[in-house]
Amino acid sequence: MNAEFAAAAGRVRAALEAQPMLQALGAVVEELAAGMCILSLDRRPQVLQQMGFFHGGAIAFLIDNATTGAAGTLLGASQGCLTAEYKLNLLVPAAGDRLVCRAEVVKAGRTQTVVEARVHSGDKLVAVALASIAIFDLQARPDVAERSPAA
Amino acid sequence: MNAEFAAAAGRVRAALEAQPMLQALGAVVEELAAGMCILSLDRRPQVLQQMGFFHGGAIAFLIDNATTGAAGTLLGASQGCLTAEYKLNLLVPAAGDRLVCRAEVVKAGRTQTVVEARVHSGDKLVAVALASIAIFDLQARPDVAERSPAA
Amino acid sequence: MNAEFAAAAGRVRAALEAQPMLQALGAVVEELAAGMCILSLDRRPQVLQQMGFFHGGAIAFLIDNATTGAAGTLLGASQGCLTAEYKLNLLVPAAGDRLVCRAEVVKAGRTQTVVEARVHSGDKLVAVALASIAIFDLQARPDVAERSPAA
Amino acid sequence: MNAEFAAAAGRVRAALEAQPMLQALGAVVEELAAGMCILSLDRRPQVLQQMGFFHGGAIAFLIDNATTGAAGTLLGASQGCLTAEYKLNLLVPAAGDRLVCRAEVVKAGRTQTVVEARVHSGDKLVAVALASIAIFDLQARPDVAERSPAA
C-alpha cells in the first residue's frame, strides 16, 4: 500500500512539475497524501489581475491541478486521469502574498472521481470548488498515453 | 446607446489588457459587443500542461475573463463587476495552435449577470461554461474601486 | 439510423414515463430527437414553493431528466446512462402556468456526455444548466441493469 | 443573538413548511442552527425514478431547500433570499429508505451567501453540492415580498 501510494505520488508530482504552465506561474506541489493534494502559489505579476488581486484564472489553475493530483494519488501505473469539469466559487477578492489550495477526494470511482477543494490566502478562505476527474486505462487512450511525460 | 457601449467596451478592454496575467499568458481581446466578449490565446509554453495540451487552467482563465468582460460591456461608468462563480466542462484534451473563447450574456441583472461561454480550438469545441458575475456600484466597494486601473 | 434512433427514443420515453416522481409531478415528455429532449411541467401545487413560484427543485427535476433523456437518445440497447452532475442557474423567480425544458447534447462521449438545458416559462428564460451524463455498458453495471424497467 | 437566530429560524421553518412541493414530497425540516439546515426525505413513490432509486430531482430539491434554509438562518426580518445557482454531483445511485441533506454556510455575504451541502443515505454519501444564495432587502423586491408567506 505504502509503496503503491509512493509510486502514485511520484507520478503525480512528476506530471505536475512537468507542466510548463505550473513552472511559468511558479506554483509548488506542497504535499501529497492518498486522495489529497496541496499546492501553493506565491504572489507574482503573472498571476495577478488588473487590481492587484490574484486572478480568478490562477485560482482555477490551482483547483484544476490540485483536484486532478488528489485523484491521481489513488491510481495505478496503468491508469491516467484528466479533469472533466469543475465549478468554483470565488468568495472574496484574493489579496495577500500566497495562496494555498487543498484538494481532497470525496468519492473515488472506476471511471470518475469527485474531489473538493478549498483555497486560502493566509487564514482567509477565498474559494471553494467541486470537480469531476475522468479516470481511464492508459492503453485505452493512446492519444493521451503517448504524450505522457512518464512514457 | 452606441456611445455608452463604446465607453463600456473601452473600460472592459483597458481592464483586461491591464492584467499582468493576461500579458504573461499572451491572451488577446479580439472583439467586444454589447453582452459579448471574444478572447484568443495562442499556443505558448506558459499555457500548456505536461502532455502538450492547453492547460485546463488556461482555459479557465479565458472563461473567467471573457464572461466578466461580456458582463462588463453592459455596465455604466459607476459600476464594477467581479466573477462570482463558474463551472466549466472540458470536453476533449485541447490540442491545436490557438484557443478562441466566446462569452455571451444569458441574463443581465442588477446585482448578478449570468453568462455562458464556449471555447474552440479551430472548429473543435473544447470547453463550455456557465458563469455568474457579481455587479456592484463602485462607491459601495471602496476596496475594489480604489484599485481600479481606471481610477 | 432512423430505426436505431426510434428504438433509443422509445427506451428513453419508457424510462422517463416509468418514473413515479415524473408521474406524481405531472411532467410530460414532449419531444425526443437525436441528442435532444423536451419536457414540460404544468403549474400544480406539488411543484410550487411557498410564494407560488415553481420550486427550484421542480426546475432541477426537469433539467435532470431532460439532460439524461437527451443523452439517452444516442445510446444503443446495451448501454445505460445516469446523471453524474449538473449545475443550474435560476435566472428569475419562475412564475407562469407552464415550464418547458429543452436539453441538447453538446458533446457525446464513450463514457460521458455533456448536455446543456434551458427552461422557459412562456417566452421568458428562467433557468440554464450544464450537465454531465455517465454512459456505461449495462452488463458492467448489474446493480443498475437489473432494476431497469426495460429489463 | 439567540433571539435573533430563533426568529430567523422560525421564518425559515415557516417558509419551508409552507411549500406545497415539500408537503407533497414529504420532506421534513429536521434541524436549524446558525448557518446550518438539515432536511430529511423518506422513501416514497413520488420521489423515485424508474429503477427505484431516489430521483436526482428529489436530491436537488433537498439541496435547493437546505442551502437556502441555511443561508436564511443568518438573515434579519427585512431580508429575503432566493437560490441563485447550484451544482451537485450525484456520487452513487441513491438507494435506501431515507435521505438526509445537511447544508452549511461557507461564506455569508451582503448580497450573496455560498453554501455547501452533503446528502447521505444511511452512512453512505450520495451527493455533494455547492450553491449561491442571493440575499436582498425585501423592500427592494416587492415582487417577492408580497408573495412571502410571512407577509
Coordinates of C-alpha atoms in Angstrom, one line a residue:
Chain A
M1 CA 0.0 0.0 0.0
N2 CA 2.6 2.5 1.1
A3 CA 4.8 1.5 -1.9
E4 CA 1.8 1.8 -4.2
F5 CA 1.0 5.3 -2.8
A6 CA 4.6 6.4 -3.0
A7 CA 4.7 5.3 -6.7
A8 CA 1.4 7.1 -7.5
A9 CA 2.5 10.2 -5.6
G10 CA 5.7 10.2 -7.6
R11 CA 3.8 10.0 -10.8
V12 CA 1.5 12.9 -9.8
R13 CA 4.4 15.1 -8.7
A14 CA 6.3 14.4 -11.9
A15 CA 3.3 15.1 -14.1
L16 CA 2.5 18.4 -12.3
E17 CA 6.1 19.6 -12.2
A18 CA 6.5 18.8 -15.9
Q19 CA 3.8 21.4 -16.7
P20 CA 5.2 24.4 -18.5
M21 CA 2.3 26.5 -17.1
L22 CA 3.0 25.4 -13.5
Q23 CA 6.6 26.4 -14.0
A24 CA 5.7 29.7 -15.5
L25 CA 3.3 30.7 -12.8
G26 CA 5.6 29.4 -10.1
A27 CA 3.1 27.0 -8.4
V28 CA 4.6 24.5 -6.0
V29 CA 3.5 20.9 -5.1
E30 CA 3.5 21.2 -1.3
E31 CA 2.1 17.9 -0.2
L32 CA 0.5 14.7 -1.5
A33 CA -1.3 12.0 0.5
A34 CA -3.7 9.3 -0.5
G35 CA -6.6 11.2 -2.0
M36 CA -5.1 14.6 -1.1
C37 CA -3.0 17.3 -2.8
I38 CA -1.9 20.7 -1.6
L39 CA -0.4 23.3 -4.0
S40 CA 0.8 26.8 -3.2
L41 CA 1.2 29.9 -5.4
D42 CA 3.2 33.0 -4.4
R43 CA 2.2 36.5 -5.4
R44 CA 3.9 37.3 -8.7
P45 CA 2.9 39.6 -11.6
Q46 CA 2.0 36.7 -13.9
V47 CA -0.8 35.5 -11.6
L48 CA -2.5 38.9 -10.9
Q49 CA -5.5 40.7 -12.4
Q50 CA -5.7 44.4 -13.0
M51 CA -6.5 45.5 -9.4
G52 CA -3.6 43.5 -8.0
F53 CA -5.6 40.6 -6.7
F54 CA -4.8 37.0 -7.6
H55 CA -6.5 36.3 -10.9
G56 CA -9.5 34.0 -10.8
G57 CA -7.8 32.1 -13.6
A58 CA -4.8 31.5 -11.3
I59 CA -7.2 30.2 -8.6
A60 CA -8.8 27.9 -11.2
F61 CA -5.4 26.7 -12.3
L62 CA -4.6 25.7 -8.7
I63 CA -8.0 24.0 -8.4
D64 CA -7.7 22.2 -11.7
N65 CA -4.3 20.8 -10.8
A66 CA -4.9 20.0 -7.1
T67 CA -8.1 18.2 -7.8
T68 CA -6.6 16.1 -10.6
G69 CA -3.5 15.5 -8.4
A70 CA -5.6 14.3 -5.5
A71 CA -7.4 11.9 -7.8
G72 CA -4.1 10.7 -9.3
T73 CA -2.7 9.6 -5.9
L74 CA -5.3 6.8 -5.9
L75 CA -4.4 5.4 -9.4
G76 CA -2.3 2.5 -10.5
A77 CA 0.5 2.8 -13.0
S78 CA -1.7 1.7 -15.9
Q79 CA -4.3 4.4 -15.3
G80 CA -4.4 8.1 -16.2
C81 CA -6.7 10.9 -15.3
L82 CA -7.9 14.2 -16.8
T83 CA -10.1 17.0 -15.4
A84 CA -13.6 16.5 -16.8
E85 CA -15.3 19.5 -15.1
Y86 CA -15.3 21.8 -12.1
K87 CA -17.2 24.6 -10.5
L88 CA -15.6 27.2 -8.3
N89 CA -17.0 30.0 -6.2
L90 CA -14.7 33.0 -5.7
L91 CA -15.7 34.2 -2.2
V92 CA -13.7 37.4 -1.9
P93 CA -11.1 39.2 -4.0
A94 CA -7.9 37.2 -3.3
A95 CA -5.4 39.6 -1.7
G96 CA -2.4 38.5 0.2
D97 CA 1.0 37.1 -0.6
R98 CA 0.3 33.4 -1.1
L99 CA -2.5 31.1 -2.0
V100 CA -2.7 27.5 -0.7
C101 CA -5.1 25.1 -2.4
R102 CA -6.0 21.9 -0.7
A103 CA -8.0 19.2 -2.6
E104 CA -9.5 16.1 -1.2
V105 CA -11.2 13.2 -2.8
V106 CA -14.9 12.9 -1.9
K107 CA -15.6 9.7 -3.8
A108 CA -13.2 7.7 -5.9
G109 CA -14.8 5.7 -8.7
R110 CA -13.7 3.4 -11.6
T111 CA -14.4 6.0 -14.3
Q112 CA -14.8 9.2 -12.3
T113 CA -13.6 10.6 -9.1
V114 CA -15.2 13.6 -7.3
V115 CA -12.9 16.0 -5.5
E116 CA -13.5 19.1 -3.5
A117 CA -11.0 21.9 -3.0
R118 CA -10.5 25.0 -0.8
V119 CA -8.2 27.9 -1.5
H120 CA -6.9 30.0 1.4
S121 CA -4.9 33.3 1.5
G122 CA -3.4 33.1 4.9
D123 CA -6.3 32.0 7.1
K124 CA -8.9 33.6 4.8
L125 CA -11.0 31.2 2.7
V126 CA -11.0 32.7 -0.8
A127 CA -12.5 30.0 -3.0
V128 CA -14.3 26.6 -2.9
A129 CA -14.7 24.1 -5.7
L130 CA -16.1 20.8 -6.7
A131 CA -14.6 18.8 -9.5
S132 CA -15.1 15.6 -11.5
I133 CA -11.9 13.8 -12.7
A134 CA -12.2 11.3 -15.5
I135 CA -10.2 8.0 -14.8
F136 CA -9.2 5.8 -17.7
D137 CA -6.8 3.0 -18.6
L138 CA -3.8 4.4 -20.5
Q139 CA -3.9 1.7 -23.1
A140 CA -7.5 2.8 -24.0
R141 CA -6.4 6.3 -24.6
P142 CA -3.3 6.2 -26.8
D143 CA -3.8 9.9 -27.7
V144 CA -3.1 10.8 -24.1
A145 CA -0.7 7.9 -23.1
E146 CA 1.8 8.6 -25.8
R147 CA 2.1 12.2 -24.7
S148 CA 2.6 11.3 -21.0
P149 CA 5.8 12.6 -19.6
A150 CA 6.3 9.3 -17.8
A151 CA 6.1 7.3 -21.1
Chain B
M1 CA -26.5 53.9 -26.7
N2 CA -23.6 53.5 -29.1
A3 CA -21.6 56.0 -27.1
E4 CA -22.4 54.2 -23.9
F5 CA -21.4 50.9 -25.3
A6 CA -18.2 52.3 -26.7
A7 CA -17.3 53.7 -23.3
A8 CA -18.1 50.5 -21.5
A9 CA -16.2 48.5 -24.1
G10 CA -13.2 50.8 -23.6
R11 CA -13.3 50.2 -19.9
V12 CA -13.5 46.4 -20.3
R13 CA -10.6 46.4 -22.8
A14 CA -8.5 48.6 -20.6
A15 CA -9.2 46.4 -17.5
L16 CA -8.4 43.2 -19.3
E17 CA -5.3 44.5 -21.0
A18 CA -4.0 45.9 -17.7
Q19 CA -3.9 42.4 -16.2
P20 CA -0.3 41.2 -15.7
M21 CA -1.6 37.6 -16.1
L22 CA -3.2 38.3 -19.4
Q23 CA 0.0 39.9 -20.6
A24 CA 2.1 37.0 -19.3
L25 CA -0.1 34.3 -20.9
G26 CA -0.4 36.3 -24.2
A27 CA -4.2 36.3 -24.4
V28 CA -5.7 38.9 -26.7
V29 CA -9.1 40.8 -26.6
E30 CA -10.4 40.0 -30.0
E31 CA -13.9 41.5 -30.0
L32 CA -16.4 43.2 -27.7
A33 CA -20.1 43.8 -28.4
A34 CA -23.0 44.5 -26.1
G35 CA -23.1 41.5 -23.9
M36 CA -20.4 39.6 -25.8
C37 CA -16.6 39.2 -25.5
I38 CA -14.2 37.1 -27.5
L39 CA -10.6 36.3 -26.3
S40 CA -7.9 34.3 -28.0
L41 CA -4.9 32.5 -26.7
D42 CA -2.1 31.2 -28.9
R43 CA -0.1 28.1 -28.0
R44 CA 2.9 29.0 -25.9
P45 CA 4.8 27.1 -23.2
Q46 CA 3.3 29.1 -20.4
V47 CA -0.3 27.8 -21.2
L48 CA 0.5 24.1 -21.6
Q49 CA 0.2 21.1 -19.3
Q50 CA 2.6 18.2 -19.2
M51 CA 1.3 16.4 -22.3
G52 CA 1.5 19.5 -24.5
F53 CA -2.3 20.2 -24.4
F54 CA -3.6 23.6 -23.4
H55 CA -3.8 23.6 -19.6
G56 CA -7.4 23.5 -18.1
G57 CA -6.3 26.4 -16.0
A58 CA -5.5 28.4 -19.2
I59 CA -9.0 27.5 -20.5
A60 CA -10.5 28.6 -17.2
F61 CA -8.5 31.9 -17.4
L62 CA -10.1 32.6 -20.7
I63 CA -13.6 31.8 -19.5
D64 CA -13.1 33.8 -16.3
N65 CA -12.1 36.9 -18.3
A66 CA -14.4 36.5 -21.2
T67 CA -17.5 36.1 -19.1
T68 CA -16.6 39.0 -16.9
G69 CA -15.8 41.1 -20.0
A70 CA -19.1 40.2 -21.6
A71 CA -21.0 41.3 -18.4
G72 CA -18.9 44.5 -18.2
T73 CA -19.9 45.7 -21.6
L74 CA -23.4 46.3 -20.2
L75 CA -22.3 48.4 -17.2
G76 CA -22.3 52.1 -16.6
A77 CA -19.2 54.0 -15.5
S78 CA -20.2 53.9 -11.8
Q79 CA -20.5 50.1 -11.8
G80 CA -18.0 47.4 -11.4
C81 CA -18.1 43.6 -11.7
L82 CA -16.2 40.6 -10.4
T83 CA -16.5 36.9 -11.2
A84 CA -18.6 35.2 -8.5
E85 CA -18.6 31.6 -9.7
Y86 CA -18.3 29.5 -12.8
K87 CA -18.5 25.9 -13.9
L88 CA -16.7 24.5 -16.9
N89 CA -16.7 21.2 -18.8
L90 CA -13.5 20.3 -20.5
L91 CA -14.8 18.2 -23.5
V92 CA -11.6 17.0 -25.1
P93 CA -7.9 17.5 -24.5
A94 CA -7.3 20.9 -26.0
A95 CA -4.7 20.4 -28.8
G96 CA -4.1 22.9 -31.6
D97 CA -2.4 26.2 -32.0
R98 CA -5.0 28.6 -30.8
L99 CA -8.0 28.8 -28.5
V100 CA -10.9 31.2 -29.0
C101 CA -13.3 31.8 -26.2
R102 CA -16.6 33.5 -26.9
A103 CA -18.8 34.6 -23.9
E104 CA -22.4 35.8 -24.2
V105 CA -24.7 37.2 -21.6
V106 CA -27.7 35.0 -20.9
K107 CA -29.4 37.3 -18.4
A108 CA -28.2 40.7 -17.2
G109 CA -29.3 41.6 -13.7
R110 CA -28.9 44.5 -11.3
T111 CA -26.7 42.5 -8.9
Q112 CA -25.8 39.5 -10.9
T113 CA -25.3 38.7 -14.6
V114 CA -25.3 35.1 -16.0
V115 CA -23.0 34.4 -18.9
E116 CA -22.2 31.4 -21.0
A117 CA -19.0 30.6 -22.8
R118 CA -17.7 28.3 -25.4
V119 CA -14.0 27.6 -26.2
H120 CA -12.9 26.3 -29.6
S121 CA -9.6 25.1 -31.0
G122 CA -10.1 25.6 -34.7
D123 CA -13.6 24.3 -35.3
K124 CA -13.4 21.9 -32.4
L125 CA -15.4 22.7 -29.3
V126 CA -13.1 22.0 -26.4
A127 CA -15.0 23.5 -23.4
V128 CA -18.3 25.0 -22.3
A129 CA -19.0 27.1 -19.2
L130 CA -21.7 28.9 -17.3
A131 CA -20.7 31.8 -15.0
S132 CA -22.3 34.3 -12.5
I133 CA -20.8 37.8 -12.5
A134 CA -21.4 40.0 -9.4
I135 CA -22.4 43.6 -10.4
F136 CA -22.0 46.4 -7.9
D137 CA -21.8 50.2 -7.5
L138 CA -18.1 51.2 -7.3
Q139 CA -18.9 53.6 -4.4
A140 CA -20.2 50.7 -2.4
R141 CA -17.0 48.7 -2.8
P142 CA -14.1 51.1 -2.0
D143 CA -11.8 48.1 -1.6
V144 CA -12.3 47.3 -5.2
A145 CA -12.8 50.8 -6.6
E146 CA -9.6 52.2 -5.3
R147 CA -7.6 49.5 -7.0
S148 CA -9.3 50.0 -10.3
P149 CA -6.9 50.8 -13.1
A150 CA -9.3 53.4 -14.5
A151 CA -9.4 55.3 -11.1
Chain C
M1 CA -30.1 5.1 -38.3
N2 CA -33.8 6.1 -38.1
A3 CA -34.7 2.7 -36.7
E4 CA -31.8 3.0 -34.2
F5 CA -33.0 6.4 -33.1
A6 CA -36.6 5.3 -32.9
A7 CA -35.6 2.4 -30.6
A8 CA -33.4 4.6 -28.4
A9 CA -36.2 7.2 -28.2
G10 CA -38.6 4.5 -27.2
R11 CA -36.4 3.4 -24.4
V12 CA -35.9 6.9 -23.2
R13 CA -39.6 7.7 -23.2
A14 CA -40.4 4.4 -21.4
A15 CA -37.8 5.0 -18.8
L16 CA -38.9 8.6 -18.1
E17 CA -42.6 7.7 -18.1
A18 CA -42.0 4.8 -15.7
Q19 CA -40.7 7.3 -13.0
P20 CA -43.1 7.6 -10.1
M21 CA -41.8 11.1 -9.5
L22 CA -42.5 12.2 -13.1
Q23 CA -46.0 10.8 -12.7
A24 CA -46.5 12.5 -9.3
L25 CA -45.3 15.9 -10.5
G26 CA -47.2 15.6 -13.8
A27 CA -44.2 16.2 -16.2
V28 CA -44.7 15.3 -19.8
V29 CA -42.2 14.1 -22.4
E30 CA -43.0 16.4 -25.3
E31 CA -40.4 15.6 -27.9
L32 CA -37.3 13.5 -28.5
A33 CA -34.8 13.8 -31.3
A34 CA -31.3 12.6 -31.7
G35 CA -29.4 14.3 -28.9
M36 CA -32.4 16.4 -27.8
C37 CA -35.2 16.1 -25.3
I38 CA -38.1 18.5 -24.4
L39 CA -40.1 18.1 -21.2
S40 CA -43.0 20.2 -19.9
L41 CA -44.4 20.8 -16.5
D42 CA -47.8 22.4 -15.8
R43 CA -48.4 24.6 -12.7
R44 CA -49.7 22.3 -9.9
P45 CA -49.5 22.6 -6.2
Q46 CA -46.9 19.8 -5.9
V47 CA -44.3 21.7 -7.9
L48 CA -44.6 25.1 -6.2
Q49 CA -42.6 26.8 -3.4
Q50 CA -44.0 29.0 -0.7
M51 CA -44.5 32.1 -2.8
G52 CA -46.4 30.4 -5.6
F53 CA -43.4 30.2 -8.0
F54 CA -42.3 26.9 -9.5
H55 CA -39.9 25.4 -7.0
G56 CA -36.2 25.3 -7.9
G57 CA -36.3 21.6 -7.2
A58 CA -39.0 21.1 -9.8
I59 CA -36.8 23.0 -12.3
A60 CA -33.9 20.8 -11.3
F61 CA -36.1 17.7 -11.8
L62 CA -36.8 18.8 -15.4
I63 CA -33.2 19.5 -16.1
D64 CA -32.0 16.2 -14.6
N65 CA -34.5 14.2 -16.7
A66 CA -34.2 16.2 -19.9
T67 CA -30.4 16.1 -20.0
T68 CA -30.3 12.4 -19.3
G69 CA -33.0 11.8 -21.8
A70 CA -31.1 13.8 -24.5
A71 CA -28.0 11.7 -23.8
G72 CA -30.1 8.5 -23.9
T73 CA -31.4 9.1 -27.4
L74 CA -27.8 8.5 -28.7
L75 CA -27.3 5.2 -26.9
G76 CA -27.5 1.6 -28.1
A77 CA -29.7 -1.1 -26.5
S78 CA -26.8 -2.4 -24.4
Q79 CA -25.9 0.9 -22.9
G80 CA -27.4 2.8 -19.9
C81 CA -26.9 6.3 -18.5
L82 CA -27.2 8.1 -15.2
T83 CA -26.8 11.7 -14.3
A84 CA -23.4 12.4 -12.9
E85 CA -23.6 16.1 -12.1
Y86 CA -25.2 19.3 -13.2
K87 CA -25.2 23.0 -12.5
L88 CA -28.1 25.2 -12.9
N89 CA -28.6 29.0 -12.7
L90 CA -32.1 30.1 -11.7
L91 CA -32.4 33.5 -13.5
V92 CA -35.7 34.8 -12.3
P93 CA -38.5 33.5 -10.0
A94 CA -40.4 31.1 -12.2
A95 CA -43.9 32.4 -12.5
G96 CA -46.4 31.4 -15.1
D97 CA -48.5 28.3 -15.9
R98 CA -46.1 26.0 -17.6
L99 CA -42.4 25.3 -17.8
V100 CA -40.7 23.8 -20.9
C101 CA -37.2 22.4 -20.6
R102 CA -35.2 21.8 -23.7
A103 CA -31.9 19.8 -23.4
E104 CA -29.4 19.4 -26.2
V105 CA -26.2 17.3 -26.3
V106 CA -23.1 19.4 -26.6
K107 CA -20.6 16.5 -26.8
A108 CA -21.4 12.8 -26.8
G109 CA -18.6 10.6 -25.4
R110 CA -18.0 6.9 -24.8
T111 CA -18.1 7.3 -21.0
Q112 CA -19.6 10.8 -20.5
T113 CA -21.9 13.0 -22.5
V114 CA -22.2 16.8 -21.8
V115 CA -25.6 18.3 -22.2
E116 CA -27.0 21.8 -21.9
A117 CA -30.5 22.8 -21.0
R118 CA -32.7 25.9 -21.0
V119 CA -36.0 26.2 -19.1
H120 CA -38.6 28.7 -20.3
S121 CA -41.9 29.9 -18.8
G122 CA -43.7 31.2 -21.9
D123 CA -41.1 33.1 -23.8
K124 CA -39.2 34.0 -20.6
L125 CA -35.9 32.2 -19.9
V126 CA -36.0 31.1 -16.3
A127 CA -33.0 28.7 -16.0
V128 CA -29.9 27.5 -17.8
A129 CA -27.9 24.4 -16.9
L130 CA -24.9 22.3 -17.9
A131 CA -24.8 18.6 -17.1
S132 CA -22.5 15.5 -17.4
I133 CA -24.3 12.2 -18.0
A134 CA -22.3 9.0 -17.3
I135 CA -22.6 6.4 -20.0
F136 CA -21.9 2.7 -19.3
D137 CA -22.5 -0.8 -20.7
L138 CA -25.4 -2.4 -18.9
Q139 CA -23.6 -5.6 -18.4
A140 CA -20.9 -3.8 -16.5
R141 CA -23.5 -2.3 -14.1
P142 CA -25.7 -5.2 -12.9
D143 CA -26.8 -3.1 -9.9
V144 CA -28.4 -0.7 -12.4
A145 CA -29.3 -3.1 -15.2
E146 CA -31.4 -5.4 -13.1
R147 CA -33.5 -2.6 -12.0
S148 CA -34.1 -1.2 -15.5
P149 CA -37.8 -1.0 -16.4
A150 CA -36.9 -2.3 -19.9
A151 CA -35.2 -5.5 -18.5
Chain D
M1 CA -28.3 36.9 19.2
N2 CA -30.2 33.9 20.4
A3 CA -33.5 35.7 20.0
E4 CA -32.4 36.9 16.5
F5 CA -31.5 33.4 15.5
A6 CA -34.7 31.9 16.9
A7 CA -36.7 34.5 14.9
A8 CA -34.7 33.8 11.7
A9 CA -35.0 30.0 12.2
G10 CA -38.8 30.4 12.7
R11 CA -39.1 32.3 9.5
V12 CA -37.0 29.7 7.6
R13 CA -39.1 26.8 9.0
A14 CA -42.4 28.6 8.2
A15 CA -41.3 29.3 4.7
L16 CA -40.1 25.7 4.0
E17 CA -43.1 24.1 5.6
A18 CA -45.4 26.4 3.6
Q19 CA -44.1 24.9 0.3
P20 CA -46.7 22.7 -1.4
M21 CA -43.9 20.8 -3.0
L22 CA -42.2 20.0 0.3
Q23 CA -45.5 18.8 1.6
A24 CA -46.2 16.7 -1.5
L25 CA -42.8 15.0 -1.4
G26 CA -42.9 14.6 2.4
A27 CA -39.6 16.3 3.2
V28 CA -39.1 17.2 6.8
V29 CA -37.1 20.2 8.4
E30 CA -35.0 18.2 10.9
E31 CA -32.7 20.9 12.4
L32 CA -31.8 24.5 12.0
A33 CA -28.8 26.3 13.5
A34 CA -27.0 29.5 12.7
G35 CA -25.8 28.9 9.1
M36 CA -27.0 25.3 9.1
C37 CA -30.0 23.4 7.9
I38 CA -30.8 19.6 7.9
L39 CA -33.7 18.2 5.9
S40 CA -34.8 14.5 5.5
L41 CA -36.8 12.7 2.9
D42 CA -38.3 9.2 3.4
R43 CA -38.6 6.8 0.5
R44 CA -42.0 7.2 -1.1
P45 CA -43.2 6.6 -4.7
Q46 CA -43.3 10.3 -5.5
V47 CA -39.5 10.8 -5.0
L48 CA -38.3 7.8 -7.0
Q49 CA -37.0 7.3 -10.5
Q50 CA -37.7 4.3 -12.8
M51 CA -35.2 1.9 -11.2
G52 CA -36.5 2.5 -7.6
F53 CA -33.6 4.8 -6.6
F54 CA -34.3 8.3 -5.2
H55 CA -34.7 10.6 -8.2
G56 CA -31.8 13.1 -8.8
G57 CA -34.5 15.8 -8.9
A58 CA -35.6 14.8 -5.3
I59 CA -32.0 15.1 -4.2
A60 CA -31.7 18.5 -6.0
F61 CA -34.9 19.6 -4.2
L62 CA -33.4 18.8 -0.8
I63 CA -30.2 20.6 -1.8
D64 CA -32.1 23.7 -3.1
N65 CA -34.1 24.0 0.1
A66 CA -31.4 23.1 2.6
T67 CA -28.9 25.5 1.2
T68 CA -31.4 28.4 1.0
G69 CA -32.6 27.5 4.5
A70 CA -29.0 27.5 5.9
A71 CA -28.5 31.0 4.3
G72 CA -31.8 32.2 5.7
T73 CA -30.9 31.4 9.3
L74 CA -28.4 34.3 9.1
L75 CA -30.8 37.0 7.8
G76 CA -32.8 39.7 9.5
A77 CA -36.6 40.2 9.3
S78 CA -36.3 42.7 6.5
Q79 CA -34.2 40.4 4.3
G80 CA -35.2 37.6 1.9
C81 CA -33.2 35.1 -0.1
L82 CA -33.6 33.0 -3.2
T83 CA -31.5 30.3 -4.7
A84 CA -29.3 31.8 -7.5
E85 CA -27.5 28.7 -8.6
Y86 CA -26.1 25.4 -7.5
K87 CA -24.1 22.4 -8.8
L88 CA -24.5 18.9 -7.5
N89 CA -22.6 15.7 -8.0
L90 CA -24.6 12.5 -7.7
L91 CA -22.0 10.0 -6.4
V92 CA -23.9 6.8 -6.5
P93 CA -27.4 5.7 -7.2
A94 CA -29.4 6.7 -4.1
A95 CA -30.8 3.5 -2.7
G96 CA -32.1 3.2 0.9
D97 CA -35.0 4.3 2.9
R98 CA -34.2 7.8 3.8
L99 CA -32.1 10.7 2.6
V100 CA -30.6 13.3 4.9
C101 CA -29.3 16.6 3.5
R102 CA -27.1 18.8 5.6
A103 CA -26.2 22.3 4.3
E104 CA -23.7 24.6 5.9
V105 CA -22.8 28.2 5.0
V106 CA -19.3 28.6 3.7
K107 CA -19.3 32.4 3.4
A108 CA -22.2 34.7 4.3
G109 CA -22.2 37.9 2.2
R110 CA -24.4 41.0 1.9
T111 CA -25.7 40.1 -1.5
Q112 CA -24.7 36.5 -1.9
T113 CA -24.1 33.6 0.5
V114 CA -22.2 30.5 -0.5
V115 CA -23.4 27.2 1.0
E116 CA -22.2 23.6 0.7
A117 CA -24.4 20.5 1.2
R118 CA -24.0 16.8 1.6
V119 CA -26.7 14.2 1.1
H120 CA -26.4 10.8 2.9
S121 CA -28.5 7.6 2.7
G122 CA -27.7 6.0 6.0
D123 CA -24.0 6.4 6.3
K124 CA -23.4 6.4 2.6
L125 CA -22.6 9.8 1.0
V126 CA -24.8 10.0 -2.2
A127 CA -24.4 13.6 -3.3
V128 CA -22.4 16.8 -2.7
A129 CA -23.3 20.3 -3.8
L130 CA -22.2 23.9 -3.8
A131 CA -24.8 26.7 -4.0
S132 CA -25.0 30.5 -4.2
I133 CA -28.0 32.1 -2.5
A134 CA -29.0 35.7 -3.4
I135 CA -29.7 37.9 -0.4
F136 CA -31.8 41.0 -0.8
D137 CA -33.8 43.6 1.1
L138 CA -37.5 42.7 0.9
Q139 CA -38.5 46.3 0.3
A140 CA -36.3 46.3 -2.8
R141 CA -38.1 43.2 -4.2
P142 CA -41.8 43.8 -4.0
D143 CA -42.4 41.1 -6.5
V144 CA -41.1 38.6 -4.0
A145 CA -42.1 40.3 -0.7
E146 CA -45.7 40.5 -1.5
R147 CA -45.8 36.8 -2.0
S148 CA -44.0 35.9 1.2
P149 CA -46.0 33.6 3.4
A150 CA -44.8 35.7 6.4
A151 CA -46.2 38.9 4.9

